[in-house]
Coordinates of C-alpha atoms in Angstrom, one line a residue:
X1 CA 19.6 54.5 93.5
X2 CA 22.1 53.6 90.6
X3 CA 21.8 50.1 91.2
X4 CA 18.2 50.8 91.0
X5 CA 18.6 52.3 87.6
X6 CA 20.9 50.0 86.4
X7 CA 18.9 46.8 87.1
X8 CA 16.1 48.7 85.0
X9 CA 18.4 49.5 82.1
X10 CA 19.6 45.8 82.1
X11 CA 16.0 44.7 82.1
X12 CA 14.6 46.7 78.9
X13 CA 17.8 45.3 77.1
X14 CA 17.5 42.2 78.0
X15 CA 13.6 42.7 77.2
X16 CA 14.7 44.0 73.5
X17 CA 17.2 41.6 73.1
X18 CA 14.3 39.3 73.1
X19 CA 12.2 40.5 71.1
X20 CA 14.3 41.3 68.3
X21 CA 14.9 37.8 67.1
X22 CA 11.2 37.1 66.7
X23 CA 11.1 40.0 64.5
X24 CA 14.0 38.9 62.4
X25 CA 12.7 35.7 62.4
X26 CA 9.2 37.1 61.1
X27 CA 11.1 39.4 57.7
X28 CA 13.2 36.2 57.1
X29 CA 10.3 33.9 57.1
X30 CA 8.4 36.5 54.6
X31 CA 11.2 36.4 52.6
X32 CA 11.6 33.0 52.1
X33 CA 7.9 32.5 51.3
X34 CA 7.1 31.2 54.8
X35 CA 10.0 28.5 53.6
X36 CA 7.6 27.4 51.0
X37 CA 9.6 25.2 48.3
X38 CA 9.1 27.1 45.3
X39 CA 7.0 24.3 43.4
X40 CA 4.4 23.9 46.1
X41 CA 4.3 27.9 45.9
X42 CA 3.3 27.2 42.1
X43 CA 0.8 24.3 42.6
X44 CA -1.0 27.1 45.0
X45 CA -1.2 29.8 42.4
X46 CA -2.1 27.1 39.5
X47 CA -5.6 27.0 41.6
X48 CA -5.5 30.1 42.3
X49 CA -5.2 31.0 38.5
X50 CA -8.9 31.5 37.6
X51 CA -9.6 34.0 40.4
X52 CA -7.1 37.3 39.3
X53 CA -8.4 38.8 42.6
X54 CA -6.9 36.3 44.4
X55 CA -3.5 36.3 42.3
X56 CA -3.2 40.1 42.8
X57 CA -3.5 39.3 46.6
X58 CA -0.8 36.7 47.0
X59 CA 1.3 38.8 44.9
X60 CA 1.1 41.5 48.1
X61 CA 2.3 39.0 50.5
X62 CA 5.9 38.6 50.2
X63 CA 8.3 38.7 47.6
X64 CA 9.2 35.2 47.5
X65 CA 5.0 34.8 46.4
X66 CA 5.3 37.4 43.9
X67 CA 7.1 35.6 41.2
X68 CA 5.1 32.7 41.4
X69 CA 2.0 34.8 41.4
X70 CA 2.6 36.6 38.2
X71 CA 3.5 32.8 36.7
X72 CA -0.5 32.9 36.2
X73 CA -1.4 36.1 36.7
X74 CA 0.0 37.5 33.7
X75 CA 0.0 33.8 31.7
X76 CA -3.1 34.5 29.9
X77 CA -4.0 38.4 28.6
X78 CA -7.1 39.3 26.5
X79 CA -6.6 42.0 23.8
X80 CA -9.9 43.9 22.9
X81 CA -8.9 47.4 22.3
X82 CA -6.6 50.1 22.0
X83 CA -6.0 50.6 25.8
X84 CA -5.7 47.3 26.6
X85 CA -2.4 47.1 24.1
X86 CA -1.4 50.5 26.6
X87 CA -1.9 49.1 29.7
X88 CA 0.3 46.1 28.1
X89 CA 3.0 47.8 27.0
X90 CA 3.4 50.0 30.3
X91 CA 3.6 46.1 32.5
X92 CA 6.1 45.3 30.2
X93 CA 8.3 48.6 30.2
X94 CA 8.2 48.3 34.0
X95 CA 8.9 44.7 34.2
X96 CA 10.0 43.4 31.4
X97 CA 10.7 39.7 32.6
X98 CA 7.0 39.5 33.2
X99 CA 6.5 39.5 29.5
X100 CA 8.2 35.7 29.9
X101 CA 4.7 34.3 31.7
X102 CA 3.1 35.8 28.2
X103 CA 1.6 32.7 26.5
X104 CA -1.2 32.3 26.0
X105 CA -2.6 35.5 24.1
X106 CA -6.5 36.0 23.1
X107 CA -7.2 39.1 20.4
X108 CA -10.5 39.8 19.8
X109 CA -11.7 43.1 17.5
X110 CA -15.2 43.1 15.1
X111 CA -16.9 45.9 13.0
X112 CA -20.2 45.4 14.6
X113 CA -21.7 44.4 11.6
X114 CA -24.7 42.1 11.6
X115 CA -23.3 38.6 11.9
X116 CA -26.6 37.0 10.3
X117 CA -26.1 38.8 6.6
X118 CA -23.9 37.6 4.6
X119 CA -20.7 39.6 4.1
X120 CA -21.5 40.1 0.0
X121 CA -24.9 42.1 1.5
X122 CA -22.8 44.1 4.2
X123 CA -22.1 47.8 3.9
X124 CA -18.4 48.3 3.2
X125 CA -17.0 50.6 6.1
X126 CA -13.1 51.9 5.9
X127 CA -11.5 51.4 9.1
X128 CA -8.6 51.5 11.1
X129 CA -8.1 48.3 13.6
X130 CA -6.7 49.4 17.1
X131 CA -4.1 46.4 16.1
X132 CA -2.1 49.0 14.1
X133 CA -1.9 51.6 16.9
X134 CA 1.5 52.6 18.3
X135 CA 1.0 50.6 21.6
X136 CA 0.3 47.4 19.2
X137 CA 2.9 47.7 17.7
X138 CA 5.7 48.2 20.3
X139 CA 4.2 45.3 21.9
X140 CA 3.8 43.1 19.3
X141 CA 7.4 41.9 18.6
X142 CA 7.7 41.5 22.8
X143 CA 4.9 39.0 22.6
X144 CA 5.8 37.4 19.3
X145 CA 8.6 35.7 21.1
X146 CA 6.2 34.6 24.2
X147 CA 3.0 33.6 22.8
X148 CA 3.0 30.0 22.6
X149 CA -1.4 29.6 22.5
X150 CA -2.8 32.4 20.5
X151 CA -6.3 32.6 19.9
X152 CA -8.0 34.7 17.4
X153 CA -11.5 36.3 17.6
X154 CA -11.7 38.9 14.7
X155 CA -13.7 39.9 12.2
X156 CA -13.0 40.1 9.6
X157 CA -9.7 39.0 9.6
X158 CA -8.0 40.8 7.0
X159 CA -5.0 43.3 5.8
X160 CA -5.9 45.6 8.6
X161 CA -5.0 43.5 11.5
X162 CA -2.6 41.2 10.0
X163 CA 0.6 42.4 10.6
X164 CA 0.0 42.1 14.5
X165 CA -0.6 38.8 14.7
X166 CA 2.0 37.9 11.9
X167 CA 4.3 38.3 14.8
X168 CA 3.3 36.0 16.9
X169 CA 5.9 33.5 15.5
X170 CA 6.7 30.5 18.3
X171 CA 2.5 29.9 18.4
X172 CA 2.3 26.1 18.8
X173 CA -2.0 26.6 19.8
X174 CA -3.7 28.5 17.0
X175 CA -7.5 28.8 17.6
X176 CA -9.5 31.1 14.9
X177 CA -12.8 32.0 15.5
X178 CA -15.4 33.1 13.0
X179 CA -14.0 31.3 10.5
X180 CA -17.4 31.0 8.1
X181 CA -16.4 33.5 5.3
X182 CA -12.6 33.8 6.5
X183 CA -10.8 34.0 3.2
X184 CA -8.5 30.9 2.7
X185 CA -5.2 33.1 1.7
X186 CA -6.0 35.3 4.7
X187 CA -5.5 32.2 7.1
X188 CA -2.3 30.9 5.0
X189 CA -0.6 33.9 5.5
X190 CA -1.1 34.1 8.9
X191 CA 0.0 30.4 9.9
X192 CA 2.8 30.8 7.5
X193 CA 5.6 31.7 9.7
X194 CA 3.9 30.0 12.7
X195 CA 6.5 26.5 12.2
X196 CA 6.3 25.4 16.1
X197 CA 2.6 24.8 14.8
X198 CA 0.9 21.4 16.2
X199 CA -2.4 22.3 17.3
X200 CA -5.4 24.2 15.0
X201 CA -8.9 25.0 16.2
X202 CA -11.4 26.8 13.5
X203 CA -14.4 27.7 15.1
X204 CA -17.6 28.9 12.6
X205 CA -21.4 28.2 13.1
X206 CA -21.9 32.5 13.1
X207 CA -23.3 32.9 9.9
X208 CA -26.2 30.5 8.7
X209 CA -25.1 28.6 5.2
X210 CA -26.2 30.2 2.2
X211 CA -27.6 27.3 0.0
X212 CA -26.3 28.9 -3.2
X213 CA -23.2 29.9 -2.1
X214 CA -22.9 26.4 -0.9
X215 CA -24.0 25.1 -4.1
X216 CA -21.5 27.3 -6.1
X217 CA -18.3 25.9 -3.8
X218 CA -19.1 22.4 -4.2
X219 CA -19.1 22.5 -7.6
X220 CA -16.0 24.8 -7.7
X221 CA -14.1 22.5 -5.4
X222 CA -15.3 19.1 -7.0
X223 CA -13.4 20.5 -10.0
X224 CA -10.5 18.6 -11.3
X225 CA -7.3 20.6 -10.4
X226 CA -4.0 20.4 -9.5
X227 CA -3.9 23.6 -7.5
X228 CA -5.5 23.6 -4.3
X229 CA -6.4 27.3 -5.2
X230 CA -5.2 29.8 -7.0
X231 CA -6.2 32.5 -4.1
X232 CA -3.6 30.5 -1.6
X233 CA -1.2 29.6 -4.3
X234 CA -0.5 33.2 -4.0
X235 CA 0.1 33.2 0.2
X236 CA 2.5 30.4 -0.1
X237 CA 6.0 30.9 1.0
X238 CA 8.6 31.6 -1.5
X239 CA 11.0 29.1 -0.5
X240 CA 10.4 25.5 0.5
X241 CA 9.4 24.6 4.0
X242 CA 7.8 21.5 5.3
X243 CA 4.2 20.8 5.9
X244 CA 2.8 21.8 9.2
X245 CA 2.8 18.2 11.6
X246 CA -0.4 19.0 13.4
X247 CA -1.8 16.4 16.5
X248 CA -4.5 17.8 16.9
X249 CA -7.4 19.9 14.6
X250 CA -10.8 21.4 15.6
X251 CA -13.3 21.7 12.6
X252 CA -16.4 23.1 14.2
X253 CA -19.3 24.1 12.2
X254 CA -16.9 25.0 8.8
X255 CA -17.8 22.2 7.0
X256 CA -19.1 23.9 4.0
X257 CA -16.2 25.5 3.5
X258 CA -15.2 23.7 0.6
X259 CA -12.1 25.3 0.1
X260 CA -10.8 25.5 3.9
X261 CA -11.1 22.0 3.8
X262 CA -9.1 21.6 0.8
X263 CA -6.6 23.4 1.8
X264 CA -5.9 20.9 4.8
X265 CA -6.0 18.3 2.8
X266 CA -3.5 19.6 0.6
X267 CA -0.4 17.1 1.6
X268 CA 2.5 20.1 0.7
X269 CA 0.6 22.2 3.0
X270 CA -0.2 19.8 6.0
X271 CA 1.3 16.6 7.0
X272 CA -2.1 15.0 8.8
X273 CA 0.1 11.8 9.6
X274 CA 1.0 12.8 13.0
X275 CA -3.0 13.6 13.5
X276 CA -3.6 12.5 17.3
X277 CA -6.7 13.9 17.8
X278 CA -9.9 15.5 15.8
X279 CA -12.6 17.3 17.4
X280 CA -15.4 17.8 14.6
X281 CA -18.2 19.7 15.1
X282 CA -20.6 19.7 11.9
X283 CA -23.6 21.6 10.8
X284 CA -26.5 22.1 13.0
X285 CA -29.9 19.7 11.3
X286 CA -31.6 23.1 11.2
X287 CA -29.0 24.7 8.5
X288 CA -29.2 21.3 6.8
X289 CA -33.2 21.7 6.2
X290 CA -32.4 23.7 3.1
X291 CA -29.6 22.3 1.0
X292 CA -30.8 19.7 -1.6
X293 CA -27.4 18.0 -2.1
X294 CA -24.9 17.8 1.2
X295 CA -21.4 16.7 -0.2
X296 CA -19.2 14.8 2.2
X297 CA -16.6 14.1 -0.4
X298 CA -14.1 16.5 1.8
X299 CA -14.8 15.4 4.9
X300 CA -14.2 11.4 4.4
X301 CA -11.5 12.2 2.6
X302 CA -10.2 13.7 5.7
X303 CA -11.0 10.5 7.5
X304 CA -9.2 8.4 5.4
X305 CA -6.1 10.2 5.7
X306 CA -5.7 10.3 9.3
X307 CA -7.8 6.8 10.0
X308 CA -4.8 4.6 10.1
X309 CA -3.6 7.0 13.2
X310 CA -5.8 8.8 14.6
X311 CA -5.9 8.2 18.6
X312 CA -9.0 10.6 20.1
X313 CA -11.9 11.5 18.2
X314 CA -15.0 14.2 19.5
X315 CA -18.2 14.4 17.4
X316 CA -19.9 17.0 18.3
X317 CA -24.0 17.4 17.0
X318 CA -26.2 20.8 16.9
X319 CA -29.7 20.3 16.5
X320 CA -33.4 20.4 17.8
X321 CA -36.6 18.2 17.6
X322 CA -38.2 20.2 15.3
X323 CA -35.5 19.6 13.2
X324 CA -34.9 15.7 13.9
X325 CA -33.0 15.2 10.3
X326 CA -29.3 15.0 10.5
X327 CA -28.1 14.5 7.2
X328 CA -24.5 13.9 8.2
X329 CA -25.2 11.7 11.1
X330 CA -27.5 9.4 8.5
X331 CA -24.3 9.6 6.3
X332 CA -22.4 8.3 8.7
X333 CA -24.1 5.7 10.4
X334 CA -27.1 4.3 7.8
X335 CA -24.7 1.5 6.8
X336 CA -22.1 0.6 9.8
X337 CA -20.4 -1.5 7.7
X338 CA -19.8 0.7 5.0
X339 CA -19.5 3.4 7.0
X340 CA -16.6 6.1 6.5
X341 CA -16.0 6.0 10.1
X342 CA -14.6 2.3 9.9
X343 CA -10.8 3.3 8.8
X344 CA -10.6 4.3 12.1
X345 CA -9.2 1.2 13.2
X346 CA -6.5 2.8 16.3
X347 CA -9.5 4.9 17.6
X348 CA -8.9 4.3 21.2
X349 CA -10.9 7.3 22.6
X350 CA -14.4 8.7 21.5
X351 CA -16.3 11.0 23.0
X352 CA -19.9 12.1 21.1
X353 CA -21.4 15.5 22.8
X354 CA -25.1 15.9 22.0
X355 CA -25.9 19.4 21.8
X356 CA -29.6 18.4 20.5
X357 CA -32.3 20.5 23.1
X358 CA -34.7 18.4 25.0
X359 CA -33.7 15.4 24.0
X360 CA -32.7 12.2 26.2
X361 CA -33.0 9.7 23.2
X362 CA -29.9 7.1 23.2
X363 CA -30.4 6.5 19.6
X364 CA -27.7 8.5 18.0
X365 CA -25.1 7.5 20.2
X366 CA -26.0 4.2 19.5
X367 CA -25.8 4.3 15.6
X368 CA -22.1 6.1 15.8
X369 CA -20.9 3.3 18.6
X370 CA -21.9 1.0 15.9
X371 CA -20.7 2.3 13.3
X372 CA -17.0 3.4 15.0
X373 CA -14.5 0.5 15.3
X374 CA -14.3 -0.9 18.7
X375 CA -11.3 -3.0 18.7
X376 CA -8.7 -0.6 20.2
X377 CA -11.5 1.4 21.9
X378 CA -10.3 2.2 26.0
X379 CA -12.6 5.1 26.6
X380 CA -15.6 6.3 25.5
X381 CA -17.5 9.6 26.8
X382 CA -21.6 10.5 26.3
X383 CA -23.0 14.1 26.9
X384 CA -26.2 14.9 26.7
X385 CA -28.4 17.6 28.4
X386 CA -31.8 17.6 29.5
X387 CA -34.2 20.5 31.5
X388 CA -35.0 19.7 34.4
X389 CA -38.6 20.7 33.7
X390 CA -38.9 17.9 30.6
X391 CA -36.8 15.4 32.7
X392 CA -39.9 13.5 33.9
X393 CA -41.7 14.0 30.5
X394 CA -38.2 11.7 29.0
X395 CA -37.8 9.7 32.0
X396 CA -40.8 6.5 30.7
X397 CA -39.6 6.5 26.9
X398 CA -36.0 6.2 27.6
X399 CA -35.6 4.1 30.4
X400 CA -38.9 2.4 31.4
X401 CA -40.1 1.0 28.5
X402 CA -37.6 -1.1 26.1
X403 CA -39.6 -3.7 24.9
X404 CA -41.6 -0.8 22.9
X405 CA -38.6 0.8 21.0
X406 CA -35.4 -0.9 22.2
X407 CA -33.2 1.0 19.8
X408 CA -34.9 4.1 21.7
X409 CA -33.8 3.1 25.2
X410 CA -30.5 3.5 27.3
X411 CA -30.4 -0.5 28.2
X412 CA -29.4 -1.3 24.5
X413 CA -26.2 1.1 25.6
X414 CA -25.4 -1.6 28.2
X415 CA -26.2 -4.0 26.1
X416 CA -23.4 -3.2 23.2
X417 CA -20.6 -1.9 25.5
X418 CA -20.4 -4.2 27.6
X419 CA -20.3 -7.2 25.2
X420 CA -16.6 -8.3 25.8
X421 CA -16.3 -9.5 21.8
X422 CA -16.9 -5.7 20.9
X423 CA -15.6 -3.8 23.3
X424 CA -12.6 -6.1 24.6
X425 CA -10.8 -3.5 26.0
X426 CA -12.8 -0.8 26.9
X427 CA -11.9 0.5 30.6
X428 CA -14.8 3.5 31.2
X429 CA -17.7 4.6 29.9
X430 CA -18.5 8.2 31.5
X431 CA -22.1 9.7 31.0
X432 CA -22.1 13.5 31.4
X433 CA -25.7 14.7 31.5
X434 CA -26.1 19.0 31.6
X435 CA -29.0 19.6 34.0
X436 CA -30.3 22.8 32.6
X437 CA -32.5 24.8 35.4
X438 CA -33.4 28.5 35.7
X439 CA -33.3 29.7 39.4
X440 CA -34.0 33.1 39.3
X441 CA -36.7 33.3 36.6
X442 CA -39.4 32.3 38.9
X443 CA -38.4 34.3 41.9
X444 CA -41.1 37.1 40.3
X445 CA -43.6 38.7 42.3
X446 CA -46.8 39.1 40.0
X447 CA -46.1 43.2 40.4
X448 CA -43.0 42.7 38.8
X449 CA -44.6 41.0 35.8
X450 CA -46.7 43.2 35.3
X451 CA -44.3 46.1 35.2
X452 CA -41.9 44.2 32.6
X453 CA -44.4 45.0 29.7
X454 CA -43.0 42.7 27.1
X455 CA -45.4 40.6 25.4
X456 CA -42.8 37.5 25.2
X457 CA -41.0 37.4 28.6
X458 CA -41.7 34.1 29.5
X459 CA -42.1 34.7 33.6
X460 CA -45.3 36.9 32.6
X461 CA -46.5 34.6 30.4
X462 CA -46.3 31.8 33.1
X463 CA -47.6 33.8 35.5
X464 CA -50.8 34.6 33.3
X465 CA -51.1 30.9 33.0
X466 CA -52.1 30.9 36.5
X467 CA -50.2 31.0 40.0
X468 CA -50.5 27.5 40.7
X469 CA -49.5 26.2 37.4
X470 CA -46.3 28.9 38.3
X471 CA -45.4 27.9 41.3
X472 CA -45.1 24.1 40.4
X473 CA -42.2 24.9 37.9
X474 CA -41.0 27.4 40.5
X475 CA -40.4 24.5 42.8
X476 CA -38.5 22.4 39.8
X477 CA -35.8 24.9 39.4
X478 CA -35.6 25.1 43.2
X479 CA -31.9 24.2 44.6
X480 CA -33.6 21.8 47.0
X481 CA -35.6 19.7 43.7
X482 CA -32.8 20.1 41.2
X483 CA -30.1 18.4 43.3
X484 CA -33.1 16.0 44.2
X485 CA -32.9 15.3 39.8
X486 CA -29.4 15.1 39.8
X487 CA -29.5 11.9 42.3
X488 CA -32.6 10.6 40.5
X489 CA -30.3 10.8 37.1
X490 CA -27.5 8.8 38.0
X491 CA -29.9 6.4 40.0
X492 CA -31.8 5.7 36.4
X493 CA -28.9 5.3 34.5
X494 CA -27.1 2.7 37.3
X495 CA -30.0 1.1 37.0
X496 CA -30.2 0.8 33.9
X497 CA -26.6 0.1 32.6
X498 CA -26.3 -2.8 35.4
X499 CA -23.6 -4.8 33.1
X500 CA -21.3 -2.0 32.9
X501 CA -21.7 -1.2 36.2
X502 CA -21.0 -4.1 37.9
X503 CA -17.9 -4.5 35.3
X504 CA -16.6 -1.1 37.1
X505 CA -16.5 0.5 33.9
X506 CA -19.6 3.4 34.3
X507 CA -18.9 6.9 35.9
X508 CA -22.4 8.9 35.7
X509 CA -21.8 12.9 36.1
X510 CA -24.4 15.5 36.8
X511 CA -23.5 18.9 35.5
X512 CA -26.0 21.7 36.7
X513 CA -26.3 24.6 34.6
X514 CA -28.5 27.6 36.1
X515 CA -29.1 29.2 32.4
X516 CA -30.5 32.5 35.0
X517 CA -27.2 33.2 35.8
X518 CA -25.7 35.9 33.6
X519 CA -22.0 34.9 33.7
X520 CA -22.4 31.8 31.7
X521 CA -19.4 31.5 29.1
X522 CA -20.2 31.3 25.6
X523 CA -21.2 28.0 24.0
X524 CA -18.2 27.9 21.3
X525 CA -15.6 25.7 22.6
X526 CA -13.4 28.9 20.9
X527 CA -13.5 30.2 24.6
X528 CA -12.6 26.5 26.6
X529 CA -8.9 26.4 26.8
X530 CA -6.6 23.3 27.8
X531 CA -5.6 23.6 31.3

């Protein structure tokens, strides 16, 4: 009977004996991340950074995932209001080496006033900004010494909320937003203390130009002084500090700013010699319509000074077809010989991004190709979008037909880039062509349509047009018929640039944009961050 027992008790140990390694094994394998080397660890949370769900998650799973984890979860935080600077400050009072993986920081705050009246016309409202709240300000110092990419979406940027982003000292990635009736001092003051500064981005294109204002700067800027103004005369620092060495500036739509650009341009100020890269973005043909006399005094003066080395250069051009007029892009193309544009002479990438609606016609990228120095030219990037509804509408005047308008048609593309004498070193050419389709918009029932009630919807209206007539487009913005485009577009234009393609040097890209969906991000490239 003992030994009985005995055998039994020597059994169970023996069965726990055996079981207890694996379960070690199982908490030290947790521990260690699963053995995971610590930079593999990181590449898996870097694509895992644009889904915070999925952060949060791998942050439960053991503690050696945490740390990478909050590497990107907490690597870029939005500010919009007052409990958002709470919720900040209570993350960093409980952890406060997670304020470390702080830097890149986006601050956002506007009156909700109406953007399309000019701010001479708006109704002055006294207000406090949330950026002065206790929260802000306990946090503000704690991210001042993080924040290495700041980017600033407030309006109007003034006195108010200031102070808060004053702190933010060791920025090296300023982007400004809303920048068409920014005052100048305003933006001096803030980049003043900001001396790891390299990279600006002013974003406007809110506010349509007002032609007299307009008229009123031009001449006022045009003037012979020796000041760049007395209103940022007054924001300059008190004791002497080098220009700011920027690589790279973003001037989107704030062309007409006379005296931003001035300011720029003002050598004490900014040292553009180290200029790497300019991303320009001007006007929209529609705002042009109604100024007699555009002045591009500023803006070749600006390419002069960084033409001799400037490395990457994006043009960027608003418009429609009822508006087919672009002043600037006449400016700067009507004579490629005397064209501005040719004292870029170490231009070795360009990329031109038509923004133009409906529109497949080659001709403006042909006119700045011609009118850009080639010489040093390696790569060279054309965007365009098209709806798939007006694709086959486009398809005969751009590609079938060149003896009838060859300037109009995508072989003349093939035709300059891939001559060796003016292009002798380019190494790609990559077409990007938005696909814009609607895939929900159709999906109506005729009961539905008749329930919406508004006279302008444009489902009803196609519906009253007629079922059939309907159901045509319906099957256009299909998933089956627009991927059926997408192959159809890069077949045209391989067929159509044979020289470059057989030289290796053409990559075609489809990008499909359902314009139903209502998550799109915002046009303004304000919003499209480096990786």
């Amino acid at each position: 009977m003992d030994s009985h027992q005995n055998q039994r008790r020597k059994k169970a140990k023996t069965s726990t004996n055996s079981i207890a390694p694996i379960r070690r094994s199982s908490r030290v394998a947790a521990r260690q991340g699963w053995r995971i080397p610590p930079e593999i660890l990181l590449l898996i949370m870097k694509e895992l950074r644009d889904s915070k769900v999925s952060l949060k998650t791998a942050a439960l799973v053991c503690r050696a995932w945490r740390g990478p984890a909050h590497v990107y979860l907490f690597s870029q935080i939005h500010i919009r209001k007052s409990s958002d600077c709470s919720r900040i400050s209570k993350i960093i009072q409980k952890s406060p080496h997670i304020a470390s993986h702080m830097n890149r920081l986006v601050v956002q705050e506007s009156d909700f006033q109406p953007m399309f009246e000019s701010v001479k016309d708006r109704t002055s409202i006294s207000r406090v900004s949330y950026l002065q709240s206790r929260d802000a300000t306990e946090i503000a110092s704690t991210l001042g010494s993080c924040v290495r990419e700041l980017g600033v979406s407030v309006y109007p940027l003034d006195e108010n909320n200031l102070k808060f982003l004053k702190q933010m000292k060791q920025v090296q990635t300023l982007r400004v937003d809303q920048c068409d009736e920014m005052r100048v001092d305003i933006l001096a003051e803030l980049i003043q203390d900001m001396r790891n500064l390299t990279s600006l981005h002013l974003f406007g294109g809110q506010i349509d130009c007002d032609v007299e204002e307009y008229e009123n700067d031009r001449l006022e800027s045009l003037a012979d002084t020796t000041a760049t103004s007395s209103t940022v005369s007054s924001a300059e620092p008190t004791v002497d500090m080098p220009p700011f060495r920027l690589t790279r500036l973003t001037l989107d739509r704030v062309e007409h700013r006379f005296g931003l650009l001035k300011f720029l341009l003002d050598s004490r100020l900014f040292d553009l010699g180290a200029l790497k890269s300019l991303d320009l973005t001007w006007m929209e043909a529609e705002d042009q319509f109604g100024i007699a006399t555009l002045d591009f005094t500023f803006l070749d003066r600006l390419f002069r000074k960084v033409g001799t080395n400037l490395k990457g250069l994006t043009l960027g051009l608003w418009g429609t077809h009822f508006y087919p007029r672009d002043q600037y892009l006449e400016h700067y193309t009507m004579n490629p010989v005397a064209s501005p544009l040719r004292c870029l002479v170490t231009l070795e990438s360009l990329s031109i991004i038509n923004q133009e609606y409906d529109r497949f016609d080659p001709s403006l990228f042909l006119a700045l190709l011609t009118s850009v120095p080639s010489s040093s030219s390696t790569h060279i990037q054309l965007k365009t979008l098209v709806n798939v509804d007006d694709f086959a509408e486009f398809t005969p005047v751009f590609f079938a037909h060149p003896e009838e308008d060859p300037a109009k048609h995508w072989k003349a593309v093939d035709s300059l880039l891939g001559d060796k004498d003016r292009f002798p070193v380019l190494k790609t050419l990559t077409l990007t062509i938005i696909l814009e389709f609607q895939s929900e918009v159709f999906k109506l029932t005729l009961h539905d349509t008749e329930a919406c009630g508004k006279p302008i919807c444009f489902p009803c209206v196609m519906m009253r047009l007629g079922d059939e007539r309907a159901k045509e487009i319906a099957t256009r913005h299909a998933e089956e018929s627009v991927d059926q485009t997408s192959t159809q577009i890069v077949g045209l234009f391989e067929g159509t640039l044979t020289r470059l393609k057989e030289k290796g040097l053409l990559n075609v890209e489809v990008e499909k944009q359902d314009l139903s969906l209502p998550d799109l991000k915002p046009e303004s490239g304000f919003w499209k961050w480096d990786n």
